[in-house]
Structure formats: C-alpha cells, structure tokens
Coordinates of C-alpha atoms in Angstrom, one line a residue:
M1 CA 0.0 0.0 0.0
I2 CA 1.3 3.4 -0.9
K3 CA 0.6 6.1 1.7
L4 CA 1.2 9.6 0.4
T5 CA 1.3 11.4 3.8
P6 CA 2.3 10.1 7.3
P7 CA -0.3 7.8 8.8
M8 CA -2.3 9.1 11.8
G9 CA -4.3 7.1 14.3
W10 CA -4.4 5.5 17.8
N11 CA -2.6 2.5 19.2
S12 CA -3.4 0.6 22.4
W13 CA 0.1 -0.2 23.6
N14 CA 1.3 2.9 25.4
T15 CA -1.6 3.1 27.9
F16 CA -3.1 -0.4 27.9
G17 CA -0.5 -3.0 27.2
E18 CA -2.1 -6.4 27.7
N19 CA -5.2 -4.9 29.2
I20 CA -7.2 -4.7 25.9
S21 CA -10.7 -5.8 25.1
E22 CA -13.5 -5.6 22.6
K23 CA -15.2 -3.0 24.8
L24 CA -12.2 -0.8 25.0
I25 CA -11.7 -0.8 21.2
M26 CA -15.3 -0.1 20.5
E27 CA -15.4 2.8 23.0
T28 CA -12.2 4.2 21.6
A29 CA -13.6 4.0 18.1
D30 CA -16.6 6.0 19.3
T31 CA -14.4 8.5 21.0
M32 CA -12.2 9.0 17.9
V33 CA -15.3 10.1 16.0
S34 CA -17.2 12.0 18.7
E35 CA -14.1 14.0 19.8
G36 CA -13.3 15.0 16.3
L37 CA -10.0 13.0 16.0
L38 CA -11.1 11.2 12.8
E39 CA -12.1 14.6 11.3
K40 CA -8.6 15.8 12.0
G41 CA -7.0 12.8 10.1
Y42 CA -6.6 10.2 12.8
E43 CA -8.1 7.3 10.9
Y44 CA -6.3 4.1 12.1
L45 CA -7.3 2.4 15.3
V46 CA -4.6 -0.2 16.0
I47 CA -4.7 -3.1 18.5
D48 CA -1.1 -3.9 19.6
D49 CA 0.3 -7.0 21.3
C50 CA -1.5 -9.5 23.6
W51 CA -4.7 -9.9 21.5
S52 CA -4.4 -13.6 20.7
L53 CA -4.3 -17.0 22.5
K54 CA -0.9 -18.4 23.3
E55 CA -1.3 -21.2 20.8
R56 CA -2.4 -21.4 17.1
D57 CA -5.4 -23.5 16.2
E58 CA -5.2 -27.0 14.5
K59 CA -4.9 -25.3 11.1
G60 CA -2.0 -23.1 12.2
R61 CA -4.0 -19.9 12.4
L62 CA -3.8 -17.2 15.0
V63 CA -6.9 -17.1 17.3
A64 CA -8.2 -14.0 19.1
D65 CA -8.4 -14.5 22.8
P66 CA -12.2 -15.1 23.4
A67 CA -12.0 -13.6 26.9
K68 CA -10.9 -10.3 25.5
F69 CA -12.6 -10.4 22.1
P70 CA -15.7 -12.7 22.6
N71 CA -17.1 -11.9 19.2
G72 CA -13.9 -12.3 17.3
M73 CA -11.7 -9.9 15.4
K74 CA -14.0 -9.7 12.3
A75 CA -16.8 -8.3 14.5
V76 CA -14.3 -5.7 16.0
A77 CA -13.1 -4.7 12.5
D78 CA -16.7 -4.4 11.3
Y79 CA -17.5 -2.1 14.2
V80 CA -14.4 0.1 13.6
H81 CA -15.2 0.3 9.9
S82 CA -18.8 1.3 10.7
R83 CA -17.5 4.3 12.5
G84 CA -15.6 5.4 9.4
L85 CA -12.2 4.3 10.8
K86 CA -9.6 1.8 9.5
F87 CA -8.6 -1.2 11.7
G88 CA -5.1 -2.2 12.6
M89 CA -3.5 -5.2 14.3
Y90 CA -0.1 -6.4 15.5
S91 CA 2.2 -9.3 14.9
C92 CA 6.0 -10.0 15.0
A93 CA 8.8 -11.3 12.8
G94 CA 9.9 -13.8 15.5
N95 CA 8.6 -17.0 16.8
L96 CA 7.0 -15.0 19.6
T97 CA 5.8 -11.4 19.9
C98 CA 7.5 -9.1 22.4
A99 CA 4.9 -10.1 25.1
G100 CA 5.3 -13.8 24.4
Y101 CA 2.3 -14.6 22.1
P102 CA 2.7 -16.4 18.8
G103 CA 4.7 -14.5 16.2
S104 CA 4.5 -14.8 12.4
F105 CA 7.9 -16.3 11.7
E106 CA 7.4 -18.9 8.9
H107 CA 3.6 -18.2 9.1
E108 CA 3.7 -15.0 7.1
F109 CA 1.4 -16.0 4.3
I110 CA -1.2 -17.7 6.5
D111 CA -1.2 -14.8 8.9
A112 CA -1.6 -12.2 6.1
D113 CA -4.5 -14.3 4.8
T114 CA -6.1 -14.3 8.3
F115 CA -5.7 -10.6 8.8
A116 CA -7.2 -10.0 5.3
S117 CA -10.2 -12.2 6.1
W118 CA -10.8 -10.2 9.3
G119 CA -10.8 -6.8 7.5
V120 CA -7.5 -5.5 8.8
D121 CA -6.2 -2.3 7.2
F122 CA -2.9 -1.9 9.0
L123 CA -0.3 -4.3 10.4
K124 CA 2.3 -3.3 13.0
Y125 CA 5.1 -5.9 12.7
D126 CA 7.5 -6.1 15.6
Y127 CA 11.0 -7.6 15.9
C128 CA 11.2 -9.6 19.1
Y129 CA 12.4 -13.3 19.3
H130 CA 13.5 -13.2 15.6
S131 CA 16.0 -15.7 14.1
P132 CA 19.5 -14.6 15.0
I133 CA 20.9 -16.1 11.8
I134 CA 18.5 -14.5 9.3
P135 CA 19.0 -10.7 8.6
G136 CA 16.0 -8.6 9.4
K137 CA 15.6 -7.4 5.8
Y138 CA 14.6 -10.9 4.7
L139 CA 12.0 -11.3 7.5
Y140 CA 10.4 -8.0 6.6
R141 CA 10.5 -8.8 2.9
R142 CA 8.6 -12.0 3.6
M143 CA 5.7 -10.3 5.4
G144 CA 5.7 -7.4 2.9
L145 CA 5.3 -9.9 0.1
A146 CA 2.6 -11.8 2.0
L147 CA 0.6 -8.7 2.6
E148 CA 0.8 -7.6 -1.0
N149 CA -0.6 -11.0 -2.0
C150 CA -3.4 -11.4 0.6
G151 CA -6.1 -9.8 -1.5
R152 CA -6.6 -6.7 0.8
D153 CA -4.9 -3.3 0.9
I154 CA -3.0 -3.4 4.2
L155 CA -0.6 -0.7 5.4
F156 CA 2.7 -2.4 6.5
S157 CA 4.1 -0.8 9.6
A158 CA 7.6 -2.2 10.1
C159 CA 8.7 -2.0 13.8
S160 CA 12.3 -3.2 13.8
W161 CA 13.4 -0.3 16.1
G162 CA 16.1 0.9 13.6
A163 CA 18.0 -2.3 14.2
D164 CA 20.3 -3.8 11.6
E165 CA 20.5 -0.4 9.8
T166 CA 16.8 -0.6 9.0
H167 CA 17.0 2.7 7.1
E168 CA 19.3 1.2 4.4
W169 CA 16.9 -1.6 3.4
I170 CA 13.4 -0.9 4.6
K171 CA 12.1 0.5 1.3
E172 CA 12.8 -2.9 -0.3
T173 CA 10.1 -4.6 1.9
G174 CA 6.9 -2.8 0.9
A175 CA 6.7 -1.1 4.3
G176 CA 4.7 2.1 4.4
M177 CA 6.3 3.3 7.7
W178 CA 9.2 2.0 9.8
R179 CA 10.3 2.5 13.4
S180 CA 13.6 4.2 13.6
T181 CA 14.1 3.9 17.4
G182 CA 13.5 1.8 20.4
D183 CA 10.4 2.2 22.5
I184 CA 9.2 5.6 23.8
F185 CA 8.4 6.1 27.4
D186 CA 6.4 8.8 29.1
T187 CA 9.4 10.9 30.2
W188 CA 11.0 14.0 28.9
E189 CA 14.4 12.1 28.8
S190 CA 12.8 9.5 26.4
V191 CA 11.4 12.2 24.1
K192 CA 14.7 14.1 24.0
D193 CA 16.7 10.9 23.3
L194 CA 14.5 9.8 20.4
T195 CA 14.6 13.3 18.9
K196 CA 18.3 13.4 18.9
Q197 CA 18.6 10.0 17.3
Q198 CA 16.9 11.4 14.2
A199 CA 19.8 13.6 13.0
R200 CA 21.3 11.0 10.6
L201 CA 17.9 9.6 9.5
H202 CA 16.2 12.6 7.9
P203 CA 17.1 11.7 4.3
Y204 CA 15.4 8.3 4.7
N205 CA 11.9 9.7 5.4
G206 CA 9.5 10.3 2.5
V207 CA 6.4 9.5 0.6
G208 CA 5.4 5.8 0.8
C209 CA 7.9 4.9 3.6
F210 CA 7.7 7.2 6.6
N211 CA 10.2 7.3 9.5
D212 CA 8.1 6.4 12.6
M213 CA 9.6 8.0 15.7
D214 CA 7.2 5.8 17.8
M215 CA 3.8 6.5 19.3
L216 CA 2.9 9.7 21.0
V217 CA 2.8 9.9 24.8
V218 CA 0.9 13.2 24.8
G219 CA -1.8 13.2 27.6
M220 CA -0.5 10.1 29.5
Y221 CA 0.7 12.0 32.6
G222 CA 2.6 9.1 33.9
K223 CA -0.3 6.6 33.7
G224 CA -0.5 3.4 31.8
N225 CA 1.8 0.8 30.3
V226 CA 4.8 3.1 29.4
G227 CA 3.8 5.8 31.8
L228 CA 6.8 6.5 34.1
A229 CA 7.5 10.0 35.3
G230 CA 5.1 11.7 32.9
C231 CA 5.6 15.0 31.2
S232 CA 4.2 18.5 31.6
D233 CA 1.8 20.0 29.1
V234 CA 4.6 22.2 27.8
Q235 CA 6.8 19.1 27.2
Y236 CA 3.9 17.3 25.5
K237 CA 3.4 20.3 23.3
T238 CA 7.1 20.3 22.2
H239 CA 7.0 16.5 21.8
Y240 CA 4.1 16.7 19.5
S241 CA 5.5 19.6 17.6
I242 CA 8.8 17.7 16.9
W243 CA 7.0 14.6 15.7
A244 CA 4.7 16.6 13.5
F245 CA 7.4 18.8 12.1
M246 CA 9.7 15.9 11.3
G247 CA 7.0 14.1 9.3
S248 CA 6.6 11.2 11.7
P249 CA 3.4 9.2 11.7
L250 CA 1.2 10.5 14.5
M251 CA -0.2 7.6 16.5
I252 CA -1.9 8.7 19.7
G253 CA -1.0 6.6 22.8
C254 CA -3.1 8.0 25.6
D255 CA -6.6 7.0 26.7
I256 CA -8.6 9.3 24.5
R257 CA -11.8 8.6 26.4
S258 CA -10.6 10.8 29.3
M259 CA -8.6 13.5 27.5
N260 CA -8.4 16.9 29.1
Q261 CA -8.7 20.1 27.1
A262 CA -4.9 20.6 27.0
T263 CA -4.4 17.2 25.4
K264 CA -7.1 17.8 22.9
D265 CA -5.6 21.2 21.9
I266 CA -2.2 19.6 21.4
L267 CA -3.4 16.6 19.4
M268 CA -5.8 18.6 17.2
N269 CA -3.7 21.6 16.4
P270 CA -4.8 22.1 12.7
E271 CA -1.7 24.0 11.6
L272 CA 0.8 21.5 12.9
I273 CA -1.3 18.7 11.4
A274 CA -1.1 20.5 8.1
I275 CA 2.7 20.7 8.3
N276 CA 2.9 17.0 9.1
Q277 CA 0.5 16.2 6.3
D278 CA 2.0 18.5 3.7
K279 CA 1.7 16.8 0.4
L280 CA 5.4 17.3 -0.6
C281 CA 6.7 15.5 2.5
R282 CA 10.1 17.1 2.2
Q283 CA 12.7 16.3 4.8
P284 CA 13.4 18.8 7.7
V285 CA 16.8 20.5 7.6
R286 CA 18.8 21.0 10.8
L287 CA 20.0 24.6 11.1
A288 CA 23.1 25.8 12.8
G289 CA 21.6 29.0 14.2
I290 CA 23.7 31.5 16.1
W291 CA 25.1 30.5 19.5
A292 CA 22.8 27.5 19.6
G293 CA 23.9 24.9 22.2
E294 CA 23.2 21.1 21.9
D295 CA 19.8 21.5 23.6
L296 CA 18.5 24.1 21.2
L297 CA 17.3 22.5 18.0
L298 CA 16.5 24.7 15.0
Y299 CA 14.9 23.3 11.9
S300 CA 13.3 24.4 8.6
R301 CA 11.2 22.5 6.2
Q302 CA 10.0 23.6 2.7
L303 CA 6.2 23.2 2.2
D304 CA 3.8 23.2 -0.6
N305 CA 3.0 26.5 -2.3
G306 CA 6.5 27.9 -1.5
D307 CA 5.7 28.1 2.3
L308 CA 8.4 27.4 4.8
A309 CA 8.1 25.9 8.3
I310 CA 10.5 26.8 11.0
G311 CA 10.7 25.0 14.3
L312 CA 12.6 26.2 17.3
F313 CA 12.8 23.5 20.1
N314 CA 14.3 24.1 23.5
M315 CA 15.2 20.6 24.9
G316 CA 16.9 22.0 28.0
E317 CA 15.7 22.9 31.5
N318 CA 16.9 26.5 31.2
K319 CA 15.4 29.3 29.0
A320 CA 17.2 29.8 25.8
M321 CA 17.4 32.4 23.0
A322 CA 17.0 31.0 19.5
N323 CA 18.8 33.1 16.9
L324 CA 18.5 32.3 13.2
N325 CA 20.0 34.0 10.2
L326 CA 17.6 33.7 7.2
D327 CA 20.6 33.1 5.0
E328 CA 20.4 29.5 6.3
V329 CA 17.0 29.0 4.7
G330 CA 17.9 30.7 1.4
L331 CA 16.7 34.3 2.2
P332 CA 19.8 36.6 2.6
M333 CA 19.0 40.3 2.6
S334 CA 20.4 40.5 -1.0
T335 CA 17.3 38.7 -2.3
G336 CA 15.1 41.6 -1.3
K337 CA 12.8 39.0 0.5
T338 CA 12.0 38.1 4.0
L339 CA 9.5 35.9 5.9
R340 CA 6.0 36.8 7.2
L341 CA 5.5 34.3 10.0
K342 CA 2.6 32.9 11.9
E343 CA 3.3 30.9 15.1
V344 CA 1.0 27.8 15.2
W345 CA 0.4 27.7 18.9
T346 CA -0.2 31.3 19.8
G347 CA -1.3 32.7 16.4
E348 CA 1.3 35.5 16.8
E349 CA 2.2 37.0 13.4
R350 CA 5.5 38.8 12.7
T351 CA 7.7 39.8 9.8
V352 CA 11.4 39.0 10.1
T353 CA 13.6 42.1 10.0
N354 CA 17.3 42.4 9.4
A355 CA 17.3 38.8 8.1
T356 CA 17.4 37.5 11.6
L357 CA 14.7 35.6 13.6
R358 CA 15.1 35.8 17.4
K359 CA 12.8 34.0 19.9
E360 CA 13.3 33.4 23.6
L361 CA 12.0 30.0 24.6
A362 CA 11.0 28.9 28.1
P363 CA 12.5 25.6 29.4
F364 CA 11.2 22.6 27.3
D365 CA 9.2 25.0 25.1
C366 CA 9.1 25.5 21.4
A367 CA 7.9 27.8 18.7
V368 CA 6.7 26.6 15.3
Y369 CA 6.2 29.0 12.5
R370 CA 4.6 28.7 9.0
G371 CA 6.1 31.4 6.8
K372 CA 5.5 33.0 3.5
V373 CA 8.1 34.7 1.4
V374 CA 7.4 38.4 1.1
D375 CA 9.1 41.6 -0.2
L376 CA 11.2 43.6 2.2

C-alpha cells in the first residue's frame, strides 16, 4: 500500500499494554469520532500485542483471545469500519511477539490471509524473538510480500526499532512506515533521546515509507503501560511539535476517552497537522543558528506553495534564546525578500527584520512558524 502522507491514528500499547478488550476498542472508536479526531485525520485504530491466544489452532492460524474479544476480530473490525475508521492489528517477525504470544515467523502468508479475512487495514510488525541467523531485511520482505498477495490493501508498519541499519533496506520490503528507534516512554528524557537519534535519518523519510519515531505519549501524565515519570503540558506540546514537524506518523497513545482540554488542543492543532501532512513530504533541515547549544534544536522545512516551516525547540531545562540568520533558509537580505510568519500555537504574526529571527524559549518549550516569502 502506498501512503502519500504520514499515517495518523491511535494505538493501544502505550496506555493499555495487555489490558485490551473488545469493549475498549469499540469505546475508543466511538471517541475518535465524537471528539473529532477522525475529522482531523486520525483514521487508524490499532490493537497492539496481547490480543491472541498463546497457541495457534489446528490449522496453524492465530486465534483471538475469546476472553478479550468474545465476538472475534472480524466483528471488531466491522464495528471500527462502521464508525468510518480503519482497523489495525499487530504481529511480530519472530517465533513470539514481544509479550510472548505467537509471532508470524514462517507463518507469514497464512497470517496475512487471516488478517485480510478479518478486514485488517494496518499491520504493525515487531522484531522480538526473531531468528539470530536471518537478517531482518529478509524477514520484513517475507511479510511485505505476504501482505501484497493477501487480497486486501493493508498498510505495512515495520517496527524493527532501527536495528540492523533498517533505514538502508526498509524500502525494499513494501513497508509504508518504519520504526527508527527503540520504544518511547512517558518521560522527557525519552522524548529528548528519540529526537536526537533522528539527525542521521532525515534523508530516509519520505512518501510511501515514513520514518516512525514511535507512538505519542501526549496526555498520558505518567499513567499506563509506558507511563513512568510523565511530562508537563509544555513538554507534551514540544514532543508533538517535533513529531509533526519531522514528518513522523502521528499515533496517539493516551486513553482518549478521558482526554483533558490541553491534550485535545495539542493533538488537534490544525496548523501542525497541516505541516505534518504537507503533500510534498520534504525532509526537515537541521540549522546551525547563532550561539545554539546542543539542547537548542533549530529546523526548517519547505512546504507546498512555497511556504516554509521553521521549528525552534528548547530541549533543555533553562530558558534559551534562539537566533536564526535567514541566509540558512535561502533568504539573505540580498534577495530583497523576508518571511512573514505565523506561530502555530499562539497565532502570533510577525515579519522577520534584518534577516534574523530571534525568539526566547522557556524551558522545554518551542515555537513553530509557518512562513510566506514576502518583499522587504
């Protein structure tokens, strides 16, 4: 399946882990619609690990746990589809999934056929308990080929954590998105670490095969399966801004049934979603800036219609002054042009003067601008 912009949706793992059920999935589907998430572009509802029995049936097929999904996965998929959403599931390239359930190793075609028969639209494919003597690229090629021959259009979400230099071969497999990192946790340290891992990977993101920085922790507040220390709303805002700006798939990980207003405002910021979903999907460019330390990340990204996005991200615990010479984005004063900017969180508008953008950022805060080229 070819996806032209980064996939958006919700995944059960970050908050619920093994504590999933038919009731939870149906309530989440209802909430995605009623709260306006589907309208904003969040279309995939994905069940992660722990959904099956620990043994396959006599025909070698995976079986949904009847205690969790008493009406079976086809019924769940049908309900999700009835709400206008797309339905996603999970498997693994190893003998076992990460939580110890049956994986798809040497069952790729029968599992792809099973998922297709249930009405699955998205498969997250993990990398635990895999063969130590078969390179990962061959395992992902197998499932990619199986999905493309299952008779249903299924988005292949490869989750090999960036292992085995995933970025070098992932486009060979038919994957529509690929995890470039290990797991995220609900801490600022985790967000910061995953962000800094991206520097060498920007050239490998693009239409049809998107670099997945892992699921969002916005709105978790330290609760749930990966909820450790939690983050502040300012940190969640910056986390979301970075993921959106860099073109990562946006997969919500909190319990959306109990979102507060701050979480809704972050997850449904229309201008950031527009930057994430820009049809050109051009890579972000790391800028040097002026006097920027290692915790001050400055980025630009060219958008459709000649617009330019600029992201200023303070990853540190002290306030910082971001200074950016427009020469870095192709607009020295000699061009007779400058930028008219709108900040996506505050709505503040400004025109850059003297070819220099300056912005003071509070600890952990950010500013993201969408700019138009105008005459001086």
